[in-house]
PDB file of C-alpha atoms in Angstrom:
ATOM      1  CA  UNK A   6      60.863  74.365 111.532  1.00 54.00           C
ATOM      2  CA  UNK A   7      59.817  77.273 113.717  1.00 55.00           C
ATOM      3  CA  UNK A   8      59.105  75.085 116.762  1.00 59.00           C
ATOM      4  CA  UNK A   9      62.601  73.560 116.521  1.00 54.00           C
ATOM      5  CA  UNK A  10      64.119  77.040 116.300  1.00 54.00           C
ATOM      6  CA  UNK A  11      62.217  78.116 119.419  1.00 53.00           C
ATOM      7  CA  UNK A  12      63.258  74.916 121.212  1.00 58.00           C
ATOM      8  CA  UNK A  13      66.929  75.512 120.359  1.00 56.00           C
ATOM      9  CA  UNK A  14      66.842  79.051 121.728  1.00 55.00           C
ATOM     10  CA  UNK A  15      65.030  77.906 124.889  1.00 56.00           C
ATOM     11  CA  UNK A  16      67.623  75.156 125.379  1.00 57.00           C
ATOM     12  CA  UNK A  17      70.531  77.584 124.973  1.00 54.00           C
ATOM     13  CA  UNK A  18      68.907  80.028 127.416  1.00 54.00           C
ATOM     14  CA  UNK A  19      68.357  77.313 130.043  1.00 54.00           C
ATOM     15  CA  UNK A  20      71.907  76.036 129.601  1.00 54.00           C
ATOM     16  CA  UNK A  21      73.259  79.547 130.129  1.00 55.00           C
ATOM     17  CA  UNK A  22      71.196  79.948 133.303  1.00 53.00           C
ATOM     18  CA  UNK A  23      72.445  76.579 134.592  1.00 50.00           C
ATOM     19  CA  UNK A  24      76.069  77.497 133.938  1.00 50.00           C
ATOM     20  CA  UNK A  25      75.628  80.924 135.502  1.00 50.00           C
ATOM     21  CA  UNK A  26      74.082  79.409 138.623  1.00 49.00           C
ATOM     22  CA  UNK A  27      77.235  77.373 139.285  1.00 50.00           C
ATOM     23  CA  UNK A  28      79.592  80.160 138.262  1.00 50.00           C
ATOM     24  CA  UNK A  29      81.517  82.340 140.683  1.00 50.00           C
ATOM     25  CA  UNK A  30      80.196  85.279 138.668  1.00 51.00           C
ATOM     26  CA  UNK A  31      76.861  84.868 140.458  1.00 51.00           C
ATOM     27  CA  UNK A  32      78.131  83.625 143.800  1.00 52.00           C
ATOM     28  CA  UNK A  33      79.885  85.072 146.829  1.00 56.00           C
ATOM     29  CA  UNK A  34      83.125  85.439 144.866  1.00 56.00           C
ATOM     30  CA  UNK A  35      81.516  88.238 142.827  1.00 55.00           C
ATOM     31  CA  UNK A  36      81.833  90.687 145.731  1.00 54.00           C
ATOM     32  CA  UNK A  37      85.455  89.729 146.316  1.00 58.00           C
ATOM     33  CA  UNK A  38      86.224  90.154 142.639  1.00 57.00           C
ATOM     34  CA  UNK A  39      84.607  93.584 142.584  1.00 56.00           C
ATOM     35  CA  UNK A  40      86.579  94.676 145.651  1.00 56.00           C
ATOM     36  CA  UNK A  41      89.701  93.582 143.794  1.00 56.00           C
ATOM     37  CA  UNK A  42      89.204  96.075 140.984  1.00 59.00           C
ATOM     38  CA  UNK A  43      91.388  98.646 142.669  1.00 56.00           C
ATOM     39  CA  UNK A  44      91.180 102.372 141.988  1.00 58.00           C
ATOM     40  CA  UNK A  45      93.491 102.567 138.994  1.00 64.00           C
ATOM     41  CA  UNK A  46      91.905 104.823 136.361  1.00 64.00           C
ATOM     42  CA  UNK A  47      92.940 105.401 132.766  1.00 63.00           C
ATOM     43  CA  UNK A  48      90.132 107.671 131.555  1.00 68.00           C
ATOM     44  CA  UNK A  49      89.278 109.220 134.929  1.00 74.00           C
ATOM     45  CA  UNK A  50      85.635 108.224 134.459  1.00 78.00           C
ATOM     46  CA  UNK A  51      84.858 107.901 138.152  1.00 79.00           C
ATOM     47  CA  UNK A  52      83.461 111.414 138.644  1.00 82.00           C
ATOM     48  CA  UNK A  53      81.597 111.376 135.301  1.00 84.00           C
ATOM     49  CA  UNK A  54      80.064 107.988 135.971  1.00 84.00           C
ATOM     50  CA  UNK A  55      78.945 108.967 139.468  1.00 86.00           C
ATOM     51  CA  UNK A  56      77.399 112.223 138.200  1.00 87.00           C
ATOM     52  CA  UNK A  57      75.558 110.628 135.279  1.00 87.00           C
ATOM     53  CA  UNK A  58      74.392 107.635 137.285  1.00 85.00           C
ATOM     54  CA  UNK A  59      73.136 109.628 140.264  1.00 85.00           C
ATOM     55  CA  UNK A  60      71.760 112.757 138.576  1.00 87.00           C
ATOM     56  CA  UNK A  61      70.821 112.197 134.934  1.00 89.00           C
ATOM     57  CA  UNK A  62      70.306 108.643 133.668  1.00 91.00           C
ATOM     58  CA  UNK A  63      67.122 107.888 135.599  1.00 91.00           C
ATOM     59  CA  UNK A  64      65.592 111.253 134.645  1.00 93.00           C
ATOM     60  CA  UNK A  65      66.336 110.767 130.948  1.00 93.00           C
ATOM     61  CA  UNK A  66      64.799 107.279 131.026  1.00 93.00           C
ATOM     62  CA  UNK A  67      61.752 108.690 132.820  1.00 94.00           C
ATOM     63  CA  UNK A  68      61.487 111.399 130.137  1.00 95.00           C
ATOM     64  CA  UNK A  69      61.576 108.775 127.379  1.00 94.00           C
ATOM     65  CA  UNK A  70      59.100 106.532 129.219  1.00 94.00           C
ATOM     66  CA  UNK A  71      56.562 109.343 129.622  1.00 96.00           C
ATOM     67  CA  UNK A  72      57.389 111.696 126.759  1.00 95.00           C
ATOM     68  CA  UNK A  73      57.403 109.361 123.753  1.00 94.00           C
ATOM     69  CA  UNK A  74      54.071 107.634 124.550  1.00 95.00           C
ATOM     70  CA  UNK A  75      52.545 111.053 125.277  1.00 96.00           C
ATOM     71  CA  UNK A  76      53.506 112.312 121.819  1.00 95.00           C
ATOM     72  CA  UNK A  77      51.951 109.238 120.217  1.00 94.00           C
ATOM     73  CA  UNK A  78      48.809 109.535 122.340  1.00 95.00           C
ATOM     74  CA  UNK A  79      48.379 113.093 121.070  1.00 95.00           C
ATOM     75  CA  UNK A  80      49.007 111.899 117.506  1.00 93.00           C
ATOM     76  CA  UNK A  81      46.340 109.230 117.906  1.00 93.00           C
ATOM     77  CA  UNK A  82      43.790 111.685 119.321  1.00 93.00           C
ATOM     78  CA  UNK A  83      44.492 114.484 116.813  1.00 92.00           C
ATOM     79  CA  UNK A  84      45.476 112.664 113.595  1.00 91.00           C
ATOM     80  CA  UNK A  85      44.125 109.188 114.265  1.00 89.00           C
ATOM     81  CA  UNK A  86      44.755 105.858 112.552  1.00 89.00           C
ATOM     82  CA  UNK A  87      45.035 105.237 108.864  1.00 88.00           C
ATOM     83  CA  UNK A  88      42.761 102.353 107.888  1.00 86.00           C
ATOM     84  CA  UNK A  89      43.159 100.118 104.855  1.00 85.00           C
ATOM     85  CA  UNK A  90      40.861  97.251 103.822  1.00 81.00           C
ATOM     86  CA  UNK A  91      42.647  94.045 104.736  1.00 73.00           C
ATOM     87  CA  UNK A  92      40.164  91.840 102.925  1.00 71.00           C
ATOM     88  CA  UNK A  93      41.462  92.703  99.436  1.00 75.00           C
ATOM     89  CA  UNK A  94      44.372  91.338  97.401  1.00 84.00           C
ATOM     90  CA  UNK A  95      47.427  90.350  99.395  1.00 89.00           C
ATOM     91  CA  UNK A  96      51.072  89.581  98.672  1.00 88.00           C
ATOM     92  CA  UNK A  97      53.136  87.030 100.615  1.00 91.00           C
ATOM     93  CA  UNK A  98      56.095  89.216 101.594  1.00 89.00           C
ATOM     94  CA  UNK A  99      57.583  87.606 104.711  1.00 91.00           C
ATOM     95  CA  UNK A 100      58.336  83.899 104.798  1.00 92.00           C
ATOM     96  CA  UNK A 101      58.335  81.674 107.878  1.00 92.00           C
ATOM     97  CA  UNK A 102      62.009  82.296 108.641  1.00 92.00           C
ATOM     98  CA  UNK A 103      61.546  86.090 108.437  1.00 92.00           C
ATOM     99  CA  UNK A 104      58.581  85.952 110.782  1.00 92.00           C
ATOM    100  CA  UNK A 105      60.213  83.588 113.265  1.00 92.00           C
ATOM    101  CA  UNK A 106      63.355  85.703 113.565  1.00 93.00           C
ATOM    102  CA  UNK A 107      61.313  88.887 113.914  1.00 93.00           C
ATOM    103  CA  UNK A 108      59.014  87.357 116.540  1.00 92.00           C
ATOM    104  CA  UNK A 109      61.943  86.135 118.635  1.00 94.00           C
ATOM    105  CA  UNK A 110      63.518  89.598 118.503  1.00 94.00           C
ATOM    106  CA  UNK A 111      60.170  91.210 119.360  1.00 93.00           C
ATOM    107  CA  UNK A 112      59.515  88.963 122.381  1.00 93.00           C
ATOM    108  CA  UNK A 113      63.093  89.565 123.574  1.00 94.00           C
ATOM    109  CA  UNK A 114      62.591  93.331 123.420  1.00 94.00           C
ATOM    110  CA  UNK A 115      59.239  93.077 125.200  1.00 94.00           C
ATOM    111  CA  UNK A 116      61.061  91.538 128.173  1.00 95.00           C
ATOM    112  CA  UNK A 117      64.398  93.365 127.968  1.00 95.00           C
ATOM    113  CA  UNK A 118      62.917  96.870 127.957  1.00 95.00           C
ATOM    114  CA  UNK A 119      60.514  96.601 130.946  1.00 94.00           C
ATOM    115  CA  UNK A 120      63.126  94.749 133.016  1.00 95.00           C
ATOM    116  CA  UNK A 121      65.670  97.401 132.039  1.00 93.00           C
ATOM    117  CA  UNK A 122      63.380 100.084 133.445  1.00 94.00           C
ATOM    118  CA  UNK A 123      62.968  98.107 136.680  1.00 93.00           C
ATOM    119  CA  UNK A 124      66.766  97.934 136.987  1.00 90.00           C
ATOM    120  CA  UNK A 125      67.148 101.685 136.326  1.00 90.00           C
ATOM    121  CA  UNK A 126      64.463 102.529 138.904  1.00 91.00           C
ATOM    122  CA  UNK A 127      65.574  99.848 141.345  1.00 86.00           C
ATOM    123  CA  UNK A 128      65.537 102.269 144.297  1.00 84.00           C
ATOM    124  CA  UNK A 129      61.939 103.216 143.538  1.00 83.00           C
ATOM    125  CA  UNK A 130      60.943  99.527 143.572  1.00 81.00           C
ATOM    126  CA  UNK A 131      62.792  98.995 146.836  1.00 81.00           C
ATOM    127  CA  UNK A 132      65.445  96.700 145.416  1.00 78.00           C
ATOM    128  CA  UNK A 133      65.239  93.111 146.561  1.00 82.00           C
ATOM    129  CA  UNK A 134      63.703  90.140 144.768  1.00 86.00           C
ATOM    130  CA  UNK A 135      61.865  92.071 142.043  1.00 89.00           C
ATOM    131  CA  UNK A 136      64.977  93.903 140.867  1.00 88.00           C
ATOM    132  CA  UNK A 137      67.136  90.775 141.044  1.00 87.00           C
ATOM    133  CA  UNK A 138      64.544  88.888 139.026  1.00 89.00           C
ATOM    134  CA  UNK A 139      64.425  91.719 136.488  1.00 90.00           C
ATOM    135  CA  UNK A 140      68.226  91.668 136.201  1.00 88.00           C
ATOM    136  CA  UNK A 141      68.251  87.925 135.570  1.00 87.00           C
ATOM    137  CA  UNK A 142      65.421  88.077 133.012  1.00 90.00           C
ATOM    138  CA  UNK A 143      67.150  91.022 131.335  1.00 92.00           C
ATOM    139  CA  UNK A 144      70.246  88.898 130.827  1.00 88.00           C
ATOM    140  CA  UNK A 145      68.430  85.686 129.883  1.00 89.00           C
ATOM    141  CA  UNK A 146      66.295  87.315 127.168  1.00 92.00           C
ATOM    142  CA  UNK A 147      69.371  88.954 125.698  1.00 93.00           C
ATOM    143  CA  UNK A 148      70.459  85.451 124.626  1.00 92.00           C
ATOM    144  CA  UNK A 149      67.702  84.809 122.036  1.00 92.00           C
ATOM    145  CA  UNK A 150      68.092  88.360 120.727  1.00 94.00           C
ATOM    146  CA  UNK A 151      71.851  87.836 120.384  1.00 94.00           C
ATOM    147  CA  UNK A 152      71.170  84.615 118.460  1.00 93.00           C
ATOM    148  CA  UNK A 153      68.810  86.187 115.908  1.00 94.00           C
ATOM    149  CA  UNK A 154      70.437  89.607 115.460  1.00 94.00           C
ATOM    150  CA  UNK A 155      72.880  88.446 112.764  1.00 94.00           C
ATOM    151  CA  UNK A 156      70.288  86.515 110.690  1.00 93.00           C
ATOM    152  CA  UNK A 157      67.952  89.492 111.020  1.00 94.00           C
ATOM    153  CA  UNK A 158      70.675  91.866 109.867  1.00 94.00           C
ATOM    154  CA  UNK A 159      71.556  89.739 106.841  1.00 93.00           C
ATOM    155  CA  UNK A 160      68.037  88.971 105.652  1.00 93.00           C
ATOM    156  CA  UNK A 161      66.937  92.615 105.476  1.00 94.00           C
ATOM    157  CA  UNK A 162      70.126  94.583 104.855  1.00 94.00           C
ATOM    158  CA  UNK A 163      69.359  95.115 101.155  1.00 93.00           C
ATOM    159  CA  UNK A 164      65.923  96.575 101.920  1.00 92.00           C
ATOM    160  CA  UNK A 165      67.387  98.790 104.664  1.00 94.00           C
ATOM    161  CA  UNK A 166      69.805 100.782 102.485  1.00 94.00           C
ATOM    162  CA  UNK A 167      68.772 104.428 102.318  1.00 94.00           C
ATOM    163  CA  UNK A 168      68.087 106.207  99.004  1.00 90.00           C
ATOM    164  CA  UNK A 169      67.183 109.731  97.874  1.00 88.00           C
ATOM    165  CA  UNK A 170      63.447 109.069  98.221  1.00 87.00           C
ATOM    166  CA  UNK A 171      63.974 108.571 101.933  1.00 92.00           C
ATOM    167  CA  UNK A 172      64.902 112.256 102.281  1.00 92.00           C
ATOM    168  CA  UNK A 173      61.455 113.163 100.943  1.00 90.00           C
ATOM    169  CA  UNK A 174      59.894 110.671 103.362  1.00 92.00           C
ATOM    170  CA  UNK A 175      61.573 112.355 106.321  1.00 91.00           C
ATOM    171  CA  UNK A 176      60.536 115.818 105.080  1.00 89.00           C
ATOM    172  CA  UNK A 177      56.849 114.849 105.305  1.00 89.00           C
ATOM    173  CA  UNK A 178      57.339 112.222 108.040  1.00 86.00           C
ATOM    174  CA  UNK A 179      55.850 109.608 105.763  1.00 86.00           C
ATOM    175  CA  UNK A 180      52.497 111.361 105.673  1.00 86.00           C
ATOM    176  CA  UNK A 181      51.793 110.445 109.290  1.00 86.00           C
ATOM    177  CA  UNK A 182      50.989 114.074 110.154  1.00 86.00           C
ATOM    178  CA  UNK A 183      48.123 114.123 107.668  1.00 84.00           C
ATOM    179  CA  UNK A 184      44.680 112.627 108.190  1.00 83.00           C
ATOM    180  CA  UNK A 185      44.407 111.946 104.461  1.00 84.00           C
ATOM    181  CA  UNK A 186      45.829 108.924 102.703  1.00 85.00           C
ATOM    182  CA  UNK A 187      48.697 110.096 100.515  1.00 86.00           C
ATOM    183  CA  UNK A 188      50.754 108.033  98.091  1.00 89.00           C
ATOM    184  CA  UNK A 189      54.274 107.763  99.505  1.00 89.00           C
ATOM    185  CA  UNK A 190      57.024 106.722  97.103  1.00 89.00           C
ATOM    186  CA  UNK A 191      58.786 104.342  99.502  1.00 90.00           C
ATOM    187  CA  UNK A 192      60.370 100.939  98.876  1.00 91.00           C
ATOM    188  CA  UNK A 193      59.571  97.769 100.841  1.00 91.00           C
ATOM    189  CA  UNK A 194      60.947  99.448 103.947  1.00 93.00           C
ATOM    190  CA  UNK A 195      60.140 103.134 104.347  1.00 93.00           C
ATOM    191  CA  UNK A 196      62.709 105.519 105.836  1.00 93.00           C
ATOM    192  CA  UNK A 197      61.325 105.097 109.354  1.00 92.00           C
ATOM    193  CA  UNK A 198      61.591 101.309 109.156  1.00 94.00           C
ATOM    194  CA  UNK A 199      65.105 101.607 107.772  1.00 95.00           C
ATOM    195  CA  UNK A 200      66.068 103.864 110.670  1.00 94.00           C
ATOM    196  CA  UNK A 201      64.675 101.304 113.130  1.00 94.00           C
ATOM    197  CA  UNK A 202      66.603  98.528 111.342  1.00 95.00           C
ATOM    198  CA  UNK A 203      69.943 100.304 111.798  1.00 96.00           C
ATOM    199  CA  UNK A 204      69.218 101.403 115.367  1.00 95.00           C
ATOM    200  CA  UNK A 205      68.080  97.875 116.253  1.00 94.00           C
ATOM    201  CA  UNK A 206      71.018  96.090 114.611  1.00 96.00           C
ATOM    202  CA  UNK A 207      73.904  98.440 115.410  1.00 96.00           C
ATOM    203  CA  UNK A 208      72.444  99.622 118.697  1.00 95.00           C
ATOM    204  CA  UNK A 209      71.543  96.051 119.621  1.00 95.00           C
ATOM    205  CA  UNK A 210      75.125  94.909 119.078  1.00 95.00           C
ATOM    206  CA  UNK A 211      76.399  97.764 121.231  1.00 95.00           C
ATOM    207  CA  UNK A 212      73.899  96.859 123.968  1.00 95.00           C
ATOM    208  CA  UNK A 213      74.848  93.172 123.846  1.00 94.00           C
ATOM    209  CA  UNK A 214      78.582  93.880 124.109  1.00 91.00           C
ATOM    210  CA  UNK A 215      78.339  96.588 126.765  1.00 91.00           C
ATOM    211  CA  UNK A 216      75.836  94.510 128.741  1.00 90.00           C
ATOM    212  CA  UNK A 217      78.107  91.470 128.588  1.00 86.00           C
ATOM    213  CA  UNK A 218      80.961  93.581 129.906  1.00 83.00           C
ATOM    214  CA  UNK A 219      78.891  94.549 132.945  1.00 81.00           C
ATOM    215  CA  UNK A 220      77.473  91.053 133.515  1.00 78.00           C
ATOM    216  CA  UNK A 221      80.656  89.034 133.207  1.00 74.00           C
ATOM    217  CA  UNK A 222      83.663  91.291 133.732  1.00 67.00           C
ATOM    218  CA  UNK A 223      84.108  91.100 137.453  1.00 61.00           C
ATOM    219  CA  UNK A 224      87.167  89.030 136.529  1.00 60.00           C
ATOM    220  CA  UNK A 225      90.038  90.902 134.972  1.00 63.00           C
ATOM    221  CA  UNK A 226      90.651  89.998 131.362  1.00 66.00           C
ATOM    222  CA  UNK A 227      94.215  90.970 130.560  1.00 69.00           C
ATOM    223  CA  UNK A 228      93.669  90.658 126.803  1.00 72.00           C
ATOM    224  CA  UNK A 229      91.092  93.472 126.850  1.00 73.00           C
ATOM    225  CA  UNK A 230      93.271  95.568 129.118  1.00 70.00           C
ATOM    226  CA  UNK A 231      96.258  95.149 126.790  1.00 74.00           C
ATOM    227  CA  UNK A 232      94.117  95.771 123.700  1.00 77.00           C
ATOM    228  CA  UNK A 233      92.403  98.937 124.931  1.00 74.00           C
ATOM    229  CA  UNK A 234      94.873 100.285 127.429  1.00 73.00           C
ATOM    230  CA  UNK A 235      91.967 100.900 129.785  1.00 75.00           C
ATOM    231  CA  UNK A 236      91.956  99.978 133.431  1.00 76.00           C
ATOM    232  CA  UNK A 237      89.414  97.379 134.451  1.00 77.00           C
ATOM    233  CA  UNK A 238      87.260  99.757 136.464  1.00 79.00           C
ATOM    234  CA  UNK A 239      87.108 102.278 133.608  1.00 82.00           C
ATOM    235  CA  UNK A 240      86.109  99.575 131.113  1.00 83.00           C
ATOM    236  CA  UNK A 241      83.176  98.762 133.356  1.00 84.00           C
ATOM    237  CA  UNK A 242      82.240 102.414 133.814  1.00 86.00           C
ATOM    238  CA  UNK A 243      82.512 103.092 130.077  1.00 88.00           C
ATOM    239  CA  UNK A 244      80.311 100.051 129.396  1.00 89.00           C
ATOM    240  CA  UNK A 245      77.661 101.316 131.828  1.00 90.00           C
ATOM    241  CA  UNK A 246      77.651 104.814 130.303  1.00 92.00           C
ATOM    242  CA  UNK A 247      77.454 103.484 126.723  1.00 93.00           C
ATOM    243  CA  UNK A 248      74.727 100.986 127.705  1.00 94.00           C
ATOM    244  CA  UNK A 249      72.577 103.720 129.236  1.00 93.00           C
ATOM    245  CA  UNK A 250      73.012 106.251 126.417  1.00 94.00           C
ATOM    246  CA  UNK A 251      72.306 103.646 123.729  1.00 95.00           C
ATOM    247  CA  UNK A 252      69.361 102.518 125.829  1.00 94.00           C
ATOM    248  CA  UNK A 253      67.726 105.979 125.565  1.00 92.00           C
ATOM    249  CA  UNK A 254      67.872 105.805 121.784  1.00 95.00           C
ATOM    250  CA  UNK A 255      66.758 102.179 121.452  1.00 95.00           C
ATOM    251  CA  UNK A 256      63.776 102.567 123.768  1.00 95.00           C
ATOM    252  CA  UNK A 257      62.565 105.762 122.058  1.00 95.00           C
ATOM    253  CA  UNK A 258      62.820 104.259 118.562  1.00 94.00           C
ATOM    254  CA  UNK A 259      61.321 100.933 119.727  1.00 94.00           C
ATOM    255  CA  UNK A 260      58.278 102.761 121.122  1.00 95.00           C
ATOM    256  CA  UNK A 261      57.990 104.518 117.747  1.00 94.00           C
ATOM    257  CA  UNK A 262      58.229 101.232 115.854  1.00 92.00           C
ATOM    258  CA  UNK A 263      55.538  99.621 118.019  1.00 92.00           C
ATOM    259  CA  UNK A 264      53.183 102.579 117.648  1.00 93.00           C
ATOM    260  CA  UNK A 265      53.574 102.743 113.876  1.00 90.00           C
ATOM    261  CA  UNK A 266      53.129  98.999 113.400  1.00 86.00           C
ATOM    262  CA  UNK A 267      50.351  98.354 115.897  1.00 88.00           C
ATOM    263  CA  UNK A 268      48.391 101.619 116.094  1.00 90.00           C
ATOM    264  CA  UNK A 269      49.137 104.306 113.489  1.00 88.00           C
ATOM    265  CA  UNK A 270      48.365 101.941 110.584  1.00 88.00           C
ATOM    266  CA  UNK A 271      45.501  99.708 111.646  1.00 84.00           C
ATOM    267  CA  UNK A 272      46.285  96.050 111.028  1.00 80.00           C
ATOM    268  CA  UNK A 273      49.828  96.649 109.753  1.00 82.00           C
ATOM    269  CA  UNK A 274      51.267  94.395 112.448  1.00 85.00           C
ATOM    270  CA  UNK A 275      49.487  91.397 110.897  1.00 86.00           C
ATOM    271  CA  UNK A 276      51.996  91.355 108.045  1.00 88.00           C
ATOM    272  CA  UNK A 277      54.799  90.094 110.266  1.00 86.00           C
ATOM    273  CA  UNK A 278      52.448  87.532 111.838  1.00 89.00           C
ATOM    274  CA  UNK A 279      50.852  86.098 108.694  1.00 90.00           C
ATOM    275  CA  UNK A 280      53.475  87.164 106.154  1.00 90.00           C
ATOM    276  CA  UNK A 281      50.927  88.896 103.912  1.00 91.00           C
ATOM    277  CA  UNK A 282      50.766  92.597 103.029  1.00 90.00           C
ATOM    278  CA  UNK A 283      47.566  94.200 101.735  1.00 90.00           C
ATOM    279  CA  UNK A 284      47.473  95.802  98.302  1.00 89.00           C
ATOM    280  CA  UNK A 285      46.017  99.221  99.103  1.00 89.00           C
ATOM    281  CA  UNK A 286      48.308  99.655 102.102  1.00 89.00           C
ATOM    282  CA  UNK A 287      51.353  98.875  99.951  1.00 90.00           C
ATOM    283  CA  UNK A 288      50.075 101.102  97.139  1.00 90.00           C
ATOM    284  CA  UNK A 289      49.768 104.134  99.406  1.00 91.00           C
ATOM    285  CA  UNK A 290      52.632 103.660 101.859  1.00 90.00           C
ATOM    286  CA  UNK A 291      55.242 101.816  99.737  1.00 91.00           C
ATOM    287  CA  UNK A 292      54.409 102.950  96.219  1.00 91.00           C
ATOM    288  CA  UNK A 293      57.866 102.302  94.698  1.00 91.00           C
ATOM    289  CA  UNK A 294      57.708  98.706  95.927  1.00 92.00           C
ATOM    290  CA  UNK A 295      54.092  98.432  94.789  1.00 90.00           C
ATOM    291  CA  UNK A 296      55.020  99.363  91.217  1.00 91.00           C
ATOM    292  CA  UNK A 297      57.675  96.625  91.125  1.00 90.00           C
ATOM    293  CA  UNK A 298      55.259  94.051  92.514  1.00 88.00           C
ATOM    294  CA  UNK A 299      52.642  95.163  89.998  1.00 87.00           C
ATOM    295  CA  UNK A 300      55.089  94.706  87.131  1.00 86.00           C
ATOM    296  CA  UNK A 301      55.828  91.183  88.334  1.00 83.00           C
ATOM    297  CA  UNK A 302      52.122  90.352  88.536  1.00 81.00           C
ATOM    298  CA  UNK A 303      52.117  89.969  92.317  1.00 75.00           C
ATOM    299  CA  UNK A 304      49.003  92.147  92.544  1.00 78.00           C
TER     300      UNK A 304
END
């Protein structure tokens, strides 16, 4: 089943590229369309957009790119990993569909984020072929993410609802600031994972829509103009501002998610590859879920 799902997404991506290649959106007409925007403004975003784009966006992205990994490097050196024996009892928590959807989203992010940075720092890379390639890959790998975002939202929405125990989790940051193993009364998803779920799903939808506006709206769409009351140029500027600001948040939380899954808890990432979670890890880090599984005889 998984190979057919991958094949479908690859086929849709290739079809999109083929259509885009023959579209005026990507040809010489794009420049003419852009010149036809005019200077009509409804929100007067011109000055704001120019200021943010030229003075702040690149610096904030650079701060996230350097700052977040630095914090986690210090955490790793000072606190270190938590290690659980992955040879003990296991529970099959994530089925093939769960894992396939998650893997597609993960691969999409692993391309979208680096190419996004290349686009942001296009001047540093000298523009040209590399930046154009990054822009195209950025758009192409948005397609599989856009396909799986709704199934991913639906299959885990129940587990992602916050509860009162999550407040306690945030107060101690899930025990990640302690070298000792502490029993944390979290459900199947702890508060940090729930936060990533909502940022990924809601933020991902915002990024898809705002990115689509910038990729495809060099043609005026009267319906959107009539619906929003915004001039065409201001819709594009608003999309660029929203895309950048949401990008700061998504990248920072994505880095956090990767560190927690692949480094902070040794071997934790295997659960979304094999589908199995290890008993002691669940007992310590997701104790509320562990108790329910224990009652059902899963462990």
